[in-house]
Structures are given as structure tokens and as C-alpha cells.
Amino acid sequence: MKQIKLKKNSFLRFFIITIIIALLTLVAGNMTANLIDSLPSIQHLGNYTPYLATKIYDKDNNLIAELFDERRVLVPINSIPINLQNAFIAIEDNDFFKHWGISTKGVFRAFSKMLLKRKVAQGGSTITQQLAKTIFLTRDKTLIRKIKEVLLTIQLEKNYSKDEILQFYINQIYFGSGAHGVQSAAEIYFNKNVQNLNLAECATLAAIPKSPNHYNPFKNAKASLARRNLVLLKMRELGHITKAQEEEALKVALPVKENAPKEKKGYYFIEFLKMMLEPKYNANILLKAGLSIYTTLDIKAQTVAEKSLEEALSKFDEEKLKTFEMEKKDPVKIQGAIVALDPKNGAIRAMVGGRSFKESQFNRATQAKRQAGSAFKPFVYLTAIQEGFTPATVLDDAPMVFMYKGNAWELVSRDMTTLETIAETVSEDDLIDTNKIWSPTNYGKRCSGHVTLKTALALSINICAIELIMKVSPSKVIQTAQNLGITTPLSDSFSLALGASDVTLQEMVSAFATFASAGIKTTPYVITKIVDKDGKILEENLPKQKEVLSAQVCFIMTNMLKAVVEKGSGWRAKNLGRPCAGKTGTTNGSSDAWFVGYTPQLVAGVWVGYDDRSISLGDRVSGGVIACPIWATFMKAALEGKPVLDFAQPENIEWALIDPVTGLLALSKTPNASLDAFIKGTSPTYYYNRSASDNEQKEDLTIETGCL
């Protein structure tokens, strides 16, 4: 930078100060002494920190968001390009390195206008005066404020170097478009760090602060261009740049909003983060203290989660529009949510709480409590496995009829399906209340007879799930779910087996992660570290883990849930192209659709539905139809480039070929036999010779039997 040493002419100093004091005394009288006493101490400027934005980073230290009242990042003077420093000096205060804070010509001009017009006029402000006004004073156009500004300016020049004053100023001023300070301005207008600005860009930024709205290149390109060119002219006239440099810079186009940094992803995640931190750090610190928050978010996974959800739901909206038109109803947008986490440590990698944070800040991933439908069934089957059942245990998929007697539902028949038949089982004095009769059905209204535990889960057979919860008890299932991290209250009833209780998506994903981590329950977390502006670590988080299941039980559950994908309701997840396990879920009336699934590296859940539960997704729109494909699309993109892994088999596991009808050992010729995993010593020991020609042959048990 071309700097000119300040001439320390004592007589000139004395003369100018005398004139200023005389003018102040003439105008303000004996108020001057009182004003000096009331001035803020400029000694604090050495420790002064302007409002700084809090920066939020993903797991790979990529900046993903900022929290701020004033979007600002401090930059030391030696990191600010010389061209930018000279541009400010040329357009705002070309005598900056010559005067001692007050422009004599400017002061006389301002006071002359004041005396002539009898009001305080703009003008006469040096960079130091503008700094004094910006940091310590208001913008009121009053004589008192102007006097304070002059007095503070003199003190600033006495206590700080020119470089320090220029650094304070360039980091403090407003550049429009939400940018406070030159680093934020460089990012917003040019998507660059300030150190990388070229001459034309430096001149563009220096042109803005005089009137940030009028000279904003995004809003008023014509005015911005004219003032930028004026800055370049001034720089050339003062010898900061050559004619050739000026002409080259004049050819550079202004920035356009289309090339500005794209909107950040993860709005629901950021809001979730804020809600978590505000009680601990309060809003002032979060918005003004310049913290650095390092999170678990994977911005790649977050981006594909938002894209996968939006593309699928937009397509669904287009198809559903016809239904709304036929029913003469106003169209309603379908909603959805995704949560993904690393099963090894509980780190949340993606969180989508809805389709548009701008339209709705309600986070459907963490705040919405919805019925899980059949996605809840794994907790019933897990309880059964822990109680000694095996994948080969046979269940009876036959009609069930319950009556409400006393304070509980009582099973009254496994084959009576009409009220007339039920009437024969009660005394003549009893009155039959149809509201006290419950006959659960399977999806598709079909029954398959005897099936194994593994088949019942794969095909999501409702009646088998109810039979199972009756055998193990709802209270034990509740205990199992809570042990895995479900905190929402659950109903102590048989209908719990069908997912009739509300849960959140985050809870479900966290619970399934325990299967993927071989029984290690890890508390989900989103923050790895928080650092203050000086680099001091305020907090650092490590995974909180606890072993809640045996690795063997988890492996058996995973093998059963793999069957859901291989031959059951989650068959669309096979599009992932790597080993995975999971469970679909659909509620009565198709108001909620779920898929929660996992690989060894990532577990994720998808929920789809309308905020208004009374609106149905439509006939045969199940979790397998709409939620499962979204899951597969997301997981495929999120895991791209990562090794294809299968689930590790722990010790004390044995395999057996099982007849899906009898649950006994199968022969090689047994139809639909499956290779199942067992804890060592629990597999069947007898064979059943069932050929395809046997009268007991059941029809092929595939997804066509109807399942959720």
C-alpha cells in the first residue's frame, strides 16, 4: 500500500484543535466538558469484538451454515488485499494516512453547511469518524452526536495505529445482502475468501458501503457498476493502480445473484441444533459470539436425502392431484421425513424434517409422533426370540376374534368370523356390542395357516404378530422397545403388535441401529465439538454406548429382517444392490407409510404421510410401495464408493434348512425351504418329509399373499 507518514507539525495540530474546540464551544457552550465525561471509553476497542457469526461444520469440516445477528468474520489487516485497502481509502478517505482523524476541509465544510442551513448535514466524515460512529454512537443527525463523534475520533487516532483503525472499519461496516464485514461480503457476492479477490472485485466491494442498498450489485447493477468504475478511477488518479490495470478491471462483469453461493442444506438439522443449544448457551452467544460448531452431519448424505425425498413426493403429488380433483377437494402436499445415522457411534448423518423449512418449521423427523404400523413388529419378534422362540417356531395364521370383557380384550375364537357365531359363545343375558368386538385381519384379507416366525415377519402377517404378543405379553414388548431407545409412551395392549402407538422417526431409527451394531445401543448425537472464537474447546462429545442385546440375538433378528427384503414386503430395497435388512410399516387407512432399514455402515428411516391424519395415501399405498423406494434411492447414493459389506456373524451361530410350514428341518426337495440362523443348540433336530405332492402343501408364501 502506498502510505504517507503523518507529519507531526505541532503548530498545525494546535491550530486545528484550537479551531475545533472554539467551534464546539461556540455551538455547544459548556456542554463539551460534560460530553467528554459521558463518552464511551475507547480503551475497550483493543478488546472489542464485533458480533461474529457462529459457523456450523459437517463431519468433514465443510461449512454448512451460519447463525448470526450480523453475518461477520474477522479478518486481520495483513489478510486483506492491498487493492481492497486502497480502494476504500481512494473512495472514502484519500487523505487517511495524512490526517490525524479529522479532515480539516471536511469539518469546515460540514460546519459551514450547518450554520447556513441551521441543521446537521452529512459530509466531512473520515474513515476514523465513521468507525467511531459505527461502533460507539447512533446514526442520529444531531449536533450532540456529531460533537461526540469528533471527540471519539481524536481519541481513536491517539490510541490506535492507522492499520488498526482500517482493520476495525473494514471488518465492521455493512455491505448489504446480510453481509457485515468484508469476509462475509466476499463470500456472498463472489463466493470467495477475501484474500482471493481480484482488483475489480475489490473495487466493487469498496463501492457498496456508502449506500448498501443502492449500490448492491444484486439489486442495482447500473448504480453499482458506475460507482465501482469511479473507485477504479480514484485508485488510478492516486497512483494505486496503473491505467492498464484500470482498463482491465473495467472489463470485468459485476457479480450476479445466480452465481452467488447456493442455499445451504439441512435447515431442519440446523434448527434441531439451535433448539438443543439455546438453553445451554443462550441466543446471544449462539448468534454473536463467533462459535465454531462441528457436527456429525454428512453433507453428501444430507443432500441426497433431501433430493430423494422431494423427487419421490413431487411425483406422488402429481398422481394424487387427480384424486383430489375427482373428490372436489383442495390439493394437499404430501409430507415426509428421513433420519440416517451411523450405527457404530450414533452420529446422525442426515435429517430431513419435511419438504420445505420455509413453509413449515415442524420437524417430522423428531417432533411428529405417528403410528409405526408394522415397522414396530421387530420389537415383538425380538421379545419372542429373547423369550426362547426361534425363527422356526410355528405360528397359526388363522382368523382371530376378540371380545372386550371386563377391562381387557379376550380371545374367543380362532375360526368364528361372524357375529351370529360369536353370539353362540356368550350367555343369553349378554348384549353384543359391536364396538367391543375386534377381529384383526391381514393386509389383503388372506390367511396362510401355519407359518414360521421368520416367514410371518417377512410377510408382515398381522395375525401372527398378535398371537406372538399374546404369548410374550405387551408389557415385555414395551420393555424391549424402551431398552432400545423408544421413549414415547406405548399402549399396553395387543394392538401394540400392529404399531398402534405413536413414535417418532428418530426413535425408530435409533432402535433399529442396535440390531446393526450387534447389540450396542448408542445414544444419537449431532455435535462432536464446540470451539469459541479464540480456539478454546467449550465442549467435546464422544459416543455414549451400552450393550443391551447379545450379538447372537441381533444377528438372528437381522437375518429375519433380511428376509423382509429378499422375499417380503420390503423387496424394493433390493435395488440398493448390497446386503441390507429392514421393515416396512403401514397404518390403518394408509395414513402413514414407513421403511426403516440398515446396512453395516448406515441405518435410515423414511416416513411418508399427510400432516392431517384423516387424509389417506390411497388404496394399496403401503410403506413398501412409497417409503421403501425412497429409502433405497437415498441409501444407494449415500453409500456410493463405500465397500459392500455383509453383516458379521458372531460366535455360537448355527444354520439349518427349515421347512417354512412345519418349522422342522427340511430336505433338499422341500418346497420354499430356507436357510435360517439359530443360536447354537436351538435349531430343530427333526426332519419332516413334505413333498410338493403332499395334501398339506401350502401355496407359495410370497409377497403376493399380501403384507405391509
CSV table of N, CA, C and O in Angstrom, one decimal, residues 249-355:
chain,number,residue,atom,x,y,z
A,249,ALA,N,-9.6,-4.0,-15.4
A,249,ALA,CA,-10.7,-4.2,-14.3
A,249,ALA,C,-12.0,-3.7,-14.8
A,249,ALA,O,-13.1,-4.3,-14.5
A,250,LEU,N,-12.0,-2.7,-15.7
A,250,LEU,CA,-13.3,-2.1,-16.2
A,250,LEU,C,-14.0,-3.2,-17.1
A,250,LEU,O,-15.3,-3.1,-17.2
A,251,LYS,N,-13.3,-4.1,-17.6
A,251,LYS,CA,-13.9,-5.1,-18.5
A,251,LYS,C,-14.6,-6.2,-17.7
A,251,LYS,O,-15.4,-7.0,-18.3
A,252,VAL,N,-14.3,-6.3,-16.4
A,252,VAL,CA,-14.9,-7.4,-15.6
A,252,VAL,C,-16.3,-7.2,-15.3
A,252,VAL,O,-16.7,-6.1,-14.8
A,253,ALA,N,-17.2,-8.2,-15.5
A,253,ALA,CA,-18.6,-8.0,-15.2
A,253,ALA,C,-18.9,-8.0,-13.7
A,253,ALA,O,-18.1,-8.6,-12.9
A,254,LEU,N,-20.0,-7.4,-13.3
A,254,LEU,CA,-20.4,-7.5,-11.9
A,254,LEU,C,-20.9,-8.9,-11.5
A,254,LEU,O,-21.3,-9.6,-12.4
A,255,PRO,N,-20.8,-9.2,-10.3
A,255,PRO,CA,-21.4,-10.5,-9.8
A,255,PRO,C,-22.9,-10.5,-10.0
A,255,PRO,O,-23.6,-9.4,-9.9
A,256,VAL,N,-23.5,-11.6,-10.3
A,256,VAL,CA,-24.9,-11.8,-10.4
A,256,VAL,C,-25.4,-12.8,-9.3
A,256,VAL,O,-24.7,-13.7,-8.9
A,257,LYS,N,-26.6,-12.6,-8.9
A,257,LYS,CA,-27.2,-13.4,-7.8
A,257,LYS,C,-27.2,-14.9,-8.1
A,257,LYS,O,-27.0,-15.7,-7.3
A,258,GLU,N,-27.4,-15.2,-9.4
A,258,GLU,CA,-27.4,-16.6,-9.8
A,258,GLU,C,-26.1,-17.3,-9.5
A,258,GLU,O,-26.1,-18.5,-9.4
A,259,ASN,N,-25.0,-16.6,-9.5
A,259,ASN,CA,-23.7,-17.2,-9.2
A,259,ASN,C,-23.3,-17.1,-7.8
A,259,ASN,O,-22.2,-17.5,-7.4
A,260,ALA,N,-24.2,-16.6,-6.9
A,260,ALA,CA,-23.9,-16.5,-5.5
A,260,ALA,C,-23.9,-17.9,-4.9
A,260,ALA,O,-24.5,-18.8,-5.5
A,261,PRO,N,-23.4,-18.0,-3.7
A,261,PRO,CA,-23.4,-19.3,-3.1
A,261,PRO,C,-24.8,-19.9,-3.0
A,261,PRO,O,-25.8,-19.1,-2.7
A,262,LYS,N,-25.0,-21.2,-3.3
A,262,LYS,CA,-26.3,-21.8,-3.2
A,262,LYS,C,-26.8,-21.9,-1.8
A,262,LYS,O,-26.0,-21.8,-0.8
A,263,GLU,N,-28.1,-22.0,-1.6
A,263,GLU,CA,-28.6,-22.1,-0.3
A,263,GLU,C,-28.1,-23.4,0.4
A,263,GLU,O,-27.9,-24.4,-0.2
A,264,LYS,N,-27.8,-23.2,1.7
A,264,LYS,CA,-27.2,-24.3,2.4
A,264,LYS,C,-28.3,-25.4,2.6
A,264,LYS,O,-29.5,-25.1,2.6
A,265,LYS,N,-27.9,-26.6,2.8
A,265,LYS,CA,-28.8,-27.8,3.0
A,265,LYS,C,-28.9,-27.9,4.5
A,265,LYS,O,-28.2,-27.4,5.3
A,266,GLY,N,-29.9,-28.7,4.9
A,266,GLY,CA,-30.0,-29.2,6.3
A,266,GLY,C,-30.7,-28.2,7.2
A,266,GLY,O,-30.3,-28.1,8.4
A,267,TYR,N,-31.7,-27.4,6.7
A,267,TYR,CA,-32.4,-26.5,7.6
A,267,TYR,C,-33.0,-27.1,8.8
A,267,TYR,O,-32.9,-26.5,9.9
A,268,TYR,N,-33.6,-28.3,8.6
A,268,TYR,CA,-34.2,-28.9,9.8
A,268,TYR,C,-33.2,-29.4,10.8
A,268,TYR,O,-33.4,-29.3,12.0
A,269,PHE,N,-32.1,-29.8,10.3
A,269,PHE,CA,-30.9,-30.2,11.2
A,269,PHE,C,-30.4,-29.0,11.9
A,269,PHE,O,-30.2,-29.1,13.2
A,270,ILE,N,-30.2,-27.9,11.3
A,270,ILE,CA,-29.7,-26.7,11.9
A,270,ILE,C,-30.7,-26.2,13.0
A,270,ILE,O,-30.3,-25.8,14.1
A,271,GLU,N,-32.0,-26.2,12.7
A,271,GLU,CA,-32.9,-25.8,13.7
A,271,GLU,C,-33.0,-26.8,14.9
A,271,GLU,O,-33.1,-26.3,16.0
A,272,PHE,N,-32.8,-28.0,14.6
A,272,PHE,CA,-32.7,-29.0,15.7
A,272,PHE,C,-31.5,-28.7,16.6
A,272,PHE,O,-31.6,-28.8,17.8
A,273,LEU,N,-30.4,-28.4,15.9
A,273,LEU,CA,-29.2,-28.0,16.6
A,273,LEU,C,-29.4,-26.8,17.5
A,273,LEU,O,-29.0,-26.7,18.7
A,274,LYS,N,-30.0,-25.7,16.9
A,274,LYS,CA,-30.3,-24.5,17.7
A,274,LYS,C,-31.2,-24.8,18.9
A,274,LYS,O,-30.9,-24.3,20.0
A,275,MET,N,-32.2,-25.5,18.7
A,275,MET,CA,-33.1,-25.8,19.9
A,275,MET,C,-32.4,-26.6,21.0
A,275,MET,O,-32.7,-26.4,22.1
A,276,MET,N,-31.4,-27.4,20.6
A,276,MET,CA,-30.7,-28.1,21.6
A,276,MET,C,-29.7,-27.2,22.3
A,276,MET,O,-29.5,-27.4,23.5
A,277,LEU,N,-29.1,-26.2,21.6
A,277,LEU,CA,-28.0,-25.4,22.2
A,277,LEU,C,-28.5,-24.2,22.9
A,277,LEU,O,-27.8,-23.7,23.8
A,278,GLU,N,-29.6,-23.6,22.5
A,278,GLU,CA,-30.1,-22.3,23.1
A,278,GLU,C,-30.2,-22.4,24.6
A,278,GLU,O,-29.8,-21.4,25.3
A,279,PRO,N,-30.8,-23.4,25.2
A,279,PRO,CA,-30.9,-23.5,26.6
A,279,PRO,C,-29.6,-23.5,27.3
A,279,PRO,O,-29.4,-23.0,28.5
A,280,LYS,N,-28.6,-24.0,26.7
A,280,LYS,CA,-27.2,-24.1,27.3
A,280,LYS,C,-26.4,-22.8,27.1
A,280,LYS,O,-25.7,-22.4,28.0
A,281,TYR,N,-26.4,-22.3,25.8
A,281,TYR,CA,-25.5,-21.2,25.5
A,281,TYR,C,-26.3,-19.8,25.4
A,281,TYR,O,-25.6,-18.8,25.3
A,282,ASN,N,-27.6,-19.8,25.3
A,282,ASN,CA,-28.5,-18.7,25.1
A,282,ASN,C,-28.3,-18.1,23.7
A,282,ASN,O,-27.2,-18.2,23.0
A,283,ALA,N,-29.3,-17.5,23.2
A,283,ALA,CA,-29.3,-17.0,21.8
A,283,ALA,C,-28.3,-16.0,21.5
A,283,ALA,O,-27.7,-16.0,20.4
A,284,ASN,N,-27.9,-15.1,22.5
A,284,ASN,CA,-26.9,-14.1,22.2
A,284,ASN,C,-25.6,-14.7,21.9
A,284,ASN,O,-24.9,-14.3,20.9
A,285,ILE,N,-25.2,-15.7,22.6
A,285,ILE,CA,-23.9,-16.3,22.4
A,285,ILE,C,-23.9,-17.1,21.0
A,285,ILE,O,-23.0,-17.0,20.2
A,286,LEU,N,-25.0,-17.8,20.8
A,286,LEU,CA,-25.1,-18.5,19.5
A,286,LEU,C,-25.1,-17.6,18.3
A,286,LEU,O,-24.5,-18.0,17.3
A,287,LEU,N,-25.7,-16.4,18.4
A,287,LEU,CA,-25.8,-15.6,17.2
A,287,LEU,C,-24.7,-14.5,17.1
A,287,LEU,O,-24.5,-13.9,16.1
A,288,LYS,N,-23.9,-14.3,18.2
A,288,LYS,CA,-23.0,-13.2,18.2
A,288,LYS,C,-21.6,-13.5,18.6
A,288,LYS,O,-20.7,-12.6,18.4
A,289,ALA,N,-21.3,-14.7,19.2
A,289,ALA,CA,-20.0,-14.9,19.8
A,289,ALA,C,-19.0,-15.6,18.9
A,289,ALA,O,-17.9,-15.8,19.3
A,290,GLY,N,-19.4,-15.9,17.6
A,290,GLY,CA,-18.4,-16.5,16.7
A,290,GLY,C,-17.9,-17.9,17.1
A,290,GLY,O,-16.8,-18.2,16.9
A,291,LEU,N,-18.9,-18.7,17.5
A,291,LEU,CA,-18.5,-20.1,17.9
A,291,LEU,C,-18.3,-20.9,16.6
A,291,LEU,O,-18.8,-20.6,15.5
A,292,SER,N,-17.6,-22.0,16.7
A,292,SER,CA,-17.4,-23.0,15.6
A,292,SER,C,-18.0,-24.3,16.2
A,292,SER,O,-17.5,-24.8,17.1
A,293,ILE,N,-19.1,-24.7,15.5
A,293,ILE,CA,-19.7,-25.9,15.9
A,293,ILE,C,-19.5,-27.1,14.9
A,293,ILE,O,-19.9,-26.9,13.7
A,294,TYR,N,-18.8,-28.1,15.4
A,294,TYR,CA,-18.5,-29.2,14.5
A,294,TYR,C,-19.5,-30.3,14.7
A,294,TYR,O,-19.7,-30.8,15.9
A,295,THR,N,-20.2,-30.7,13.7
A,295,THR,CA,-21.4,-31.7,13.8
A,295,THR,C,-21.1,-33.0,13.2
A,295,THR,O,-20.0,-33.2,12.5
A,296,THR,N,-22.0,-33.9,13.3
A,296,THR,CA,-21.9,-35.3,12.7
A,296,THR,C,-22.5,-35.4,11.4
A,296,THR,O,-22.4,-36.4,10.7
A,297,LEU,N,-23.1,-34.3,10.9
A,297,LEU,CA,-23.8,-34.3,9.6
A,297,LEU,C,-22.9,-34.6,8.5
A,297,LEU,O,-21.7,-34.1,8.4
A,298,ASP,N,-23.3,-35.5,7.5
A,298,ASP,CA,-22.6,-35.8,6.3
A,298,ASP,C,-23.3,-35.0,5.2
A,298,ASP,O,-24.5,-35.3,4.8
A,299,ILE,N,-22.7,-33.9,4.7
A,299,ILE,CA,-23.5,-33.0,3.8
A,299,ILE,C,-23.8,-33.8,2.5
A,299,ILE,O,-24.8,-33.5,1.9
A,300,LYS,N,-23.0,-34.7,2.1
A,300,LYS,CA,-23.3,-35.5,0.9
A,300,LYS,C,-24.6,-36.3,1.2
A,300,LYS,O,-25.5,-36.3,0.4
A,301,ALA,N,-24.7,-37.0,2.3
A,301,ALA,CA,-25.9,-37.8,2.6
A,301,ALA,C,-27.1,-36.9,2.8
A,301,ALA,O,-28.2,-37.2,2.4
A,302,GLN,N,-26.9,-35.7,3.4
A,302,GLN,CA,-28.0,-34.8,3.6
A,302,GLN,C,-28.5,-34.3,2.3
A,302,GLN,O,-29.8,-34.2,2.1
A,303,THR,N,-27.7,-34.0,1.4
A,303,THR,CA,-28.1,-33.5,0.0
A,303,THR,C,-28.9,-34.6,-0.7
A,303,THR,O,-30.0,-34.3,-1.2
A,304,VAL,N,-28.4,-35.8,-0.7
A,304,VAL,CA,-29.2,-36.9,-1.4
A,304,VAL,C,-30.5,-37.2,-0.7
A,304,VAL,O,-31.4,-37.6,-1.3
A,305,ALA,N,-30.5,-37.1,0.6
A,305,ALA,CA,-31.7,-37.3,1.4
A,305,ALA,C,-32.8,-36.3,1.0
A,305,ALA,O,-34.0,-36.7,0.7
A,306,GLU,N,-32.4,-35.1,0.9
A,306,GLU,CA,-33.4,-34.0,0.6
A,306,GLU,C,-33.9,-34.2,-0.9
A,306,GLU,O,-35.1,-34.1,-1.2
A,307,LYS,N,-32.9,-34.6,-1.8
A,307,LYS,CA,-33.3,-34.8,-3.2
A,307,LYS,C,-34.2,-36.0,-3.4
A,307,LYS,O,-35.2,-36.0,-4.1
A,308,SER,N,-33.8,-37.1,-2.7
A,308,SER,CA,-34.6,-38.4,-2.9
A,308,SER,C,-36.0,-38.2,-2.4
A,308,SER,O,-37.0,-38.6,-3.1
A,309,LEU,N,-36.2,-37.5,-1.3
A,309,LEU,CA,-37.5,-37.3,-0.7
A,309,LEU,C,-38.3,-36.4,-1.6
A,309,LEU,O,-39.5,-36.7,-1.9
A,310,GLU,N,-37.8,-35.3,-2.0
A,310,GLU,CA,-38.5,-34.3,-2.8
A,310,GLU,C,-38.9,-34.9,-4.1
A,310,GLU,O,-40.1,-34.7,-4.6
A,311,GLU,N,-38.0,-35.5,-4.8
A,311,GLU,CA,-38.4,-36.1,-6.1
A,311,GLU,C,-39.5,-37.1,-6.1
A,311,GLU,O,-40.4,-37.1,-6.9
A,312,ALA,N,-39.4,-38.0,-5.1
A,312,ALA,CA,-40.5,-39.0,-5.0
A,312,ALA,C,-41.8,-38.4,-4.6
A,312,ALA,O,-42.9,-38.8,-5.1
A,313,LEU,N,-41.8,-37.5,-3.6
A,313,LEU,CA,-43.0,-36.9,-3.2
A,313,LEU,C,-43.7,-35.9,-4.2
A,313,LEU,O,-44.9,-35.8,-4.3
A,314,SER,N,-42.8,-35.3,-5.0
A,314,SER,CA,-43.4,-34.4,-6.0
A,314,SER,C,-44.1,-35.3,-7.1
A,314,SER,O,-45.2,-34.9,-7.5
A,315,LYS,N,-43.5,-36.4,-7.4
A,315,LYS,CA,-44.2,-37.3,-8.3
A,315,LYS,C,-45.5,-37.8,-7.8
A,315,LYS,O,-46.5,-37.9,-8.5
A,316,PHE,N,-45.5,-38.2,-6.5
A,316,PHE,CA,-46.7,-38.6,-5.8
A,316,PHE,C,-47.8,-37.6,-5.8
A,316,PHE,O,-49.0,-37.9,-6.1
A,317,ASP,N,-47.4,-36.3,-5.6
A,317,ASP,CA,-48.4,-35.2,-5.6
A,317,ASP,C,-49.0,-35.1,-7.0
A,317,ASP,O,-50.2,-34.8,-7.0
A,318,GLU,N,-48.3,-35.2,-8.0
A,318,GLU,CA,-48.8,-35.2,-9.4
A,318,GLU,C,-49.9,-36.2,-9.6
A,318,GLU,O,-50.9,-36.0,-10.2
A,319,GLU,N,-49.6,-37.4,-9.1
A,319,GLU,CA,-50.5,-38.5,-9.3
A,319,GLU,C,-51.8,-38.4,-8.4
A,319,GLU,O,-52.9,-38.7,-8.8
A,320,LYS,N,-51.5,-37.9,-7.2
A,320,LYS,CA,-52.6,-37.7,-6.3
A,320,LYS,C,-53.5,-36.5,-6.6
A,320,LYS,O,-54.7,-36.5,-6.2
A,321,LEU,N,-53.1,-35.6,-7.4
A,321,LEU,CA,-53.9,-34.4,-7.8
A,321,LEU,C,-55.2,-34.9,-8.5
A,321,LEU,O,-56.2,-34.3,-8.3
A,322,LYS,N,-55.1,-35.9,-9.3
A,322,LYS,CA,-56.3,-36.4,-9.9
A,322,LYS,C,-57.4,-36.8,-8.9
A,322,LYS,O,-58.6,-36.6,-9.1
A,323,THR,N,-56.9,-37.5,-7.9
A,323,THR,CA,-57.9,-37.9,-6.8
A,323,THR,C,-58.5,-36.7,-6.1
A,323,THR,O,-59.7,-36.7,-5.9
A,324,PHE,N,-57.7,-35.7,-5.8
A,324,PHE,CA,-58.3,-34.5,-5.2
A,324,PHE,C,-59.3,-33.9,-6.1
A,324,PHE,O,-60.4,-33.4,-5.6
A,325,GLU,N,-59.0,-33.8,-7.4
A,325,GLU,CA,-59.9,-33.2,-8.3
A,325,GLU,C,-61.2,-34.0,-8.5
A,325,GLU,O,-62.3,-33.4,-8.5
A,326,MET,N,-61.1,-35.3,-8.5
A,326,MET,CA,-62.3,-36.1,-8.6
A,326,MET,C,-63.2,-36.0,-7.3
A,326,MET,O,-64.4,-36.0,-7.4
A,327,GLU,N,-62.5,-35.8,-6.2
A,327,GLU,CA,-63.3,-35.7,-4.9
A,327,GLU,C,-63.7,-34.2,-4.6
A,327,GLU,O,-64.3,-33.9,-3.6
A,328,LYS,N,-63.3,-33.3,-5.6
A,328,LYS,CA,-63.6,-31.9,-5.5
A,328,LYS,C,-63.0,-31.3,-4.2
A,328,LYS,O,-63.7,-30.6,-3.4
A,329,LYS,N,-61.8,-31.7,-3.9
A,329,LYS,CA,-61.1,-31.2,-2.7
A,329,LYS,C,-59.9,-30.4,-3.1
A,329,LYS,O,-59.3,-30.6,-4.1
A,330,ASP,N,-59.5,-29.5,-2.2
A,330,ASP,CA,-58.3,-28.7,-2.5
A,330,ASP,C,-57.1,-29.6,-2.3
A,330,ASP,O,-57.0,-30.4,-1.3
A,331,PRO,N,-56.1,-29.6,-3.2
A,331,PRO,CA,-55.0,-30.5,-3.1
A,331,PRO,C,-54.1,-30.2,-1.9
A,331,PRO,O,-54.0,-29.0,-1.5
A,332,VAL,N,-53.6,-31.2,-1.3
A,332,VAL,CA,-52.7,-31.1,-0.1
A,332,VAL,C,-51.4,-31.7,-0.5
A,332,VAL,O,-51.4,-32.8,-1.0
A,333,LYS,N,-50.3,-31.1,-0.1
A,333,LYS,CA,-49.0,-31.7,-0.4
A,333,LYS,C,-48.7,-32.8,0.6
A,333,LYS,O,-48.9,-32.7,1.8
A,334,ILE,N,-48.2,-33.9,0.1
A,334,ILE,CA,-47.7,-35.0,0.9
A,334,ILE,C,-46.5,-34.6,1.6
A,334,ILE,O,-45.7,-33.7,1.1
A,335,GLN,N,-46.2,-35.1,2.8
A,335,GLN,CA,-45.1,-34.8,3.6
A,335,GLN,C,-44.2,-36.0,3.8
A,335,GLN,O,-44.7,-37.1,3.6
A,336,GLY,N,-43.0,-35.8,4.3
A,336,GLY,CA,-42.1,-36.9,4.5
A,336,GLY,C,-41.0,-36.5,5.4
A,336,GLY,O,-40.8,-35.3,5.7
A,337,ALA,N,-40.2,-37.5,5.8
A,337,ALA,CA,-39.0,-37.3,6.7
A,337,ALA,C,-38.1,-38.4,6.5
A,337,ALA,O,-38.4,-39.5,6.2
A,338,ILE,N,-36.8,-38.1,6.8
A,338,ILE,CA,-35.7,-39.0,6.7
A,338,ILE,C,-34.7,-38.8,7.9
A,338,ILE,O,-34.4,-37.6,8.1
A,339,VAL,N,-34.3,-39.8,8.5
A,339,VAL,CA,-33.2,-39.7,9.5
A,339,VAL,C,-32.2,-40.9,9.2
A,339,VAL,O,-32.7,-42.0,8.9
A,340,ALA,N,-31.0,-40.5,9.2
A,340,ALA,CA,-29.9,-41.5,9.0
A,340,ALA,C,-28.8,-41.4,10.0
A,340,ALA,O,-28.5,-40.2,10.3
A,341,LEU,N,-28.3,-42.5,10.5
A,341,LEU,CA,-27.2,-42.4,11.5
A,341,LEU,C,-26.3,-43.5,11.3
A,341,LEU,O,-26.6,-44.6,10.7
A,342,ASP,N,-25.1,-43.3,11.8
A,342,ASP,CA,-24.0,-44.3,11.8
A,342,ASP,C,-24.3,-45.3,13.0
A,342,ASP,O,-24.2,-44.9,14.1
A,343,PRO,N,-24.5,-46.6,12.7
A,343,PRO,CA,-24.9,-47.5,13.8
A,343,PRO,C,-23.7,-47.8,14.7
A,343,PRO,O,-23.9,-48.2,15.8
A,344,LYS,N,-22.5,-47.5,14.3
A,344,LYS,CA,-21.3,-47.8,15.1
A,344,LYS,C,-21.1,-46.8,16.2
A,344,LYS,O,-20.6,-47.1,17.3
A,345,ASN,N,-21.6,-45.5,16.0
A,345,ASN,CA,-21.4,-44.5,17.0
A,345,ASN,C,-22.6,-43.6,17.3
A,345,ASN,O,-22.5,-42.7,18.2
A,346,GLY,N,-23.7,-43.8,16.6
A,346,GLY,CA,-24.9,-43.0,16.9
A,346,GLY,C,-24.9,-41.6,16.2
A,346,GLY,O,-25.8,-40.8,16.5
A,347,ALA,N,-23.8,-41.3,15.4
A,347,ALA,CA,-23.7,-40.0,14.8
A,347,ALA,C,-24.8,-39.8,13.7
A,347,ALA,O,-24.9,-40.6,12.8
A,348,ILE,N,-25.6,-38.8,13.9
A,348,ILE,CA,-26.7,-38.5,12.9
A,348,ILE,C,-26.0,-38.0,11.6
A,348,ILE,O,-25.3,-36.9,11.7
A,349,ARG,N,-26.2,-38.6,10.5
A,349,ARG,CA,-25.6,-38.2,9.2
A,349,ARG,C,-26.5,-37.4,8.3
A,349,ARG,O,-26.1,-36.7,7.5
A,350,ALA,N,-27.8,-37.6,8.5
A,350,ALA,CA,-28.8,-36.8,7.7
A,350,ALA,C,-30.1,-36.7,8.5
A,350,ALA,O,-30.5,-37.6,9.2
A,351,MET,N,-30.7,-35.5,8.3
A,351,MET,CA,-32.0,-35.3,8.9
A,351,MET,C,-32.9,-34.4,8.0
A,351,MET,O,-32.5,-33.2,7.7
A,352,VAL,N,-34.0,-34.9,7.5
A,352,VAL,CA,-34.9,-34.1,6.7
A,352,VAL,C,-36.3,-34.2,7.5
A,352,VAL,O,-36.8,-35.2,7.6
A,353,GLY,N,-36.7,-33.0,7.9
A,353,GLY,CA,-37.9,-32.9,8.7
A,353,GLY,C,-39.2,-32.6,7.9
A,353,GLY,O,-40.3,-32.4,8.5
A,354,GLY,N,-39.0,-32.4,6.6
A,354,GLY,CA,-40.2,-32.0,5.8
A,354,GLY,C,-39.7,-31.6,4.4
A,354,GLY,O,-38.5,-31.6,4.2
A,355,ARG,N,-40.6,-31.2,3.6
A,355,ARG,CA,-40.2,-30.8,2.2
A,355,ARG,C,-39.7,-29.4,2.1
A,355,ARG,O,-39.0,-29.1,1.1
